[in-house]
mmCIF file of C-alpha atoms in Angstrom:
data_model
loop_
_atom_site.group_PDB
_atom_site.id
_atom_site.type_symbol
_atom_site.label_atom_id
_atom_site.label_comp_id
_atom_site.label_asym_id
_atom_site.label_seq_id
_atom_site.Cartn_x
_atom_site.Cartn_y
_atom_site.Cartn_z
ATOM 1 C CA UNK A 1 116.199 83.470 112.225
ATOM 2 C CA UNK A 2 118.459 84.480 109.285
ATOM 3 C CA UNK A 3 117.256 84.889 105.613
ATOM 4 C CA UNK A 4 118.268 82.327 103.320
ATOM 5 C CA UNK A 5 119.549 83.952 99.882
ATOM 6 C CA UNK A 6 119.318 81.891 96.470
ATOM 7 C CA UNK A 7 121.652 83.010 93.224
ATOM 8 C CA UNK A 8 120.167 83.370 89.717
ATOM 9 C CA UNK A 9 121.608 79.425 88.868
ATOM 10 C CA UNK A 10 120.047 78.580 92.300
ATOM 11 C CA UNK A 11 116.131 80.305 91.310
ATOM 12 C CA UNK A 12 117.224 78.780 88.022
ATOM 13 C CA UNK A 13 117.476 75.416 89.056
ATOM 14 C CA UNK A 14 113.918 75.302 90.990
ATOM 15 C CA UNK A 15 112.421 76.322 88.477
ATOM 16 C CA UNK A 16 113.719 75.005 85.275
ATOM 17 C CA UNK A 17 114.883 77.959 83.697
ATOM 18 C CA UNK A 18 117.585 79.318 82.010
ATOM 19 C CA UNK A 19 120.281 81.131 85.000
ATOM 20 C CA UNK A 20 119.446 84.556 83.176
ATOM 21 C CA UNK A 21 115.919 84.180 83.680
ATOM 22 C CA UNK A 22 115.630 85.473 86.908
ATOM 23 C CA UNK A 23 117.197 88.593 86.111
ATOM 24 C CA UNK A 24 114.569 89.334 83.322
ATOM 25 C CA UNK A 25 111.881 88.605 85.376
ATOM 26 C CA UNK A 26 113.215 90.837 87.774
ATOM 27 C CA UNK A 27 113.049 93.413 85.458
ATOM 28 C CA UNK A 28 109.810 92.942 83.165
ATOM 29 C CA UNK A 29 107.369 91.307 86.176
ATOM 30 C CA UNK A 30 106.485 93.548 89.068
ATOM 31 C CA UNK A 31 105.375 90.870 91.015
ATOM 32 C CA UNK A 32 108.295 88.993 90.846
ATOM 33 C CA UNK A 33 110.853 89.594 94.069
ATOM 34 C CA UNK A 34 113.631 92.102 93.404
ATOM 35 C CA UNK A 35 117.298 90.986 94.153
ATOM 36 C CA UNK A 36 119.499 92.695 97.167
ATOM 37 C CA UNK A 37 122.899 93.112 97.242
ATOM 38 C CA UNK A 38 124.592 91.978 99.858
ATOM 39 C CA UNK A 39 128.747 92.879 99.211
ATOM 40 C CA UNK A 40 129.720 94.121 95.805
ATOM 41 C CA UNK A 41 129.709 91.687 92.883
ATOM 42 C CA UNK A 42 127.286 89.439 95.486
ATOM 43 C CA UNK A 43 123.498 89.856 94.013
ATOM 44 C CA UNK A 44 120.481 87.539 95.523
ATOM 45 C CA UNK A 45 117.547 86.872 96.193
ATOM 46 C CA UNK A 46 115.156 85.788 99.430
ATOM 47 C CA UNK A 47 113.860 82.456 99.843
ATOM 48 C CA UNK A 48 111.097 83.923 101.672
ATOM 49 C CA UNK A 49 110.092 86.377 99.022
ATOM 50 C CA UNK A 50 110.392 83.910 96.381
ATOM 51 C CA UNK A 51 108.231 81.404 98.554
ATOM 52 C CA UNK A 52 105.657 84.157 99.097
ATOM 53 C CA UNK A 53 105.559 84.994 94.928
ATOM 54 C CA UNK A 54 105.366 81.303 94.449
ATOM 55 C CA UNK A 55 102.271 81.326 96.848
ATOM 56 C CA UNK A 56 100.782 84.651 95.181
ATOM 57 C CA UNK A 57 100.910 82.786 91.756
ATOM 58 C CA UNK A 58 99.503 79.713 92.837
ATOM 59 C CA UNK A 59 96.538 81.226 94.310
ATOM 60 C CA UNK A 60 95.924 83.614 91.275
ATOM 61 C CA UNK A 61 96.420 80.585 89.395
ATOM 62 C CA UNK A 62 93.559 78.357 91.389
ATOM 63 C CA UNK A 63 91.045 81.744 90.843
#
């Protein structure tokens, strides 16, 4: 099955953030998924590894 790729304004959008968000918590959290590029100028990142952080911080959350 293919990957499914989300854009900053996409992450941004699910969860209520401001579009550059992503990109600084790509940068400052280690847990957080890091983005691949797939042509130049073309940056995402993977629905699955977002789902799978999202699932990581829910469970540290219900600890």
């Amino acid at each position: 099955m293919a990957d499914t790729y989300l854009a900053a304004a996409q992450i941004a959008a699910r969860y209520g953030v401001h579009p550059k968000t992503p990109w600084r918590w790509a940068r400052t959290d280690p847990t957080f998924p890091k983005p691949v590029t797939l042509t130049p100028g073309c940056t995402r990142w993977k629905l699955s590894e977002l789902e799978g952080w999202e699932r990581r911080r829910a469970e540290m959350a219900a600890a």
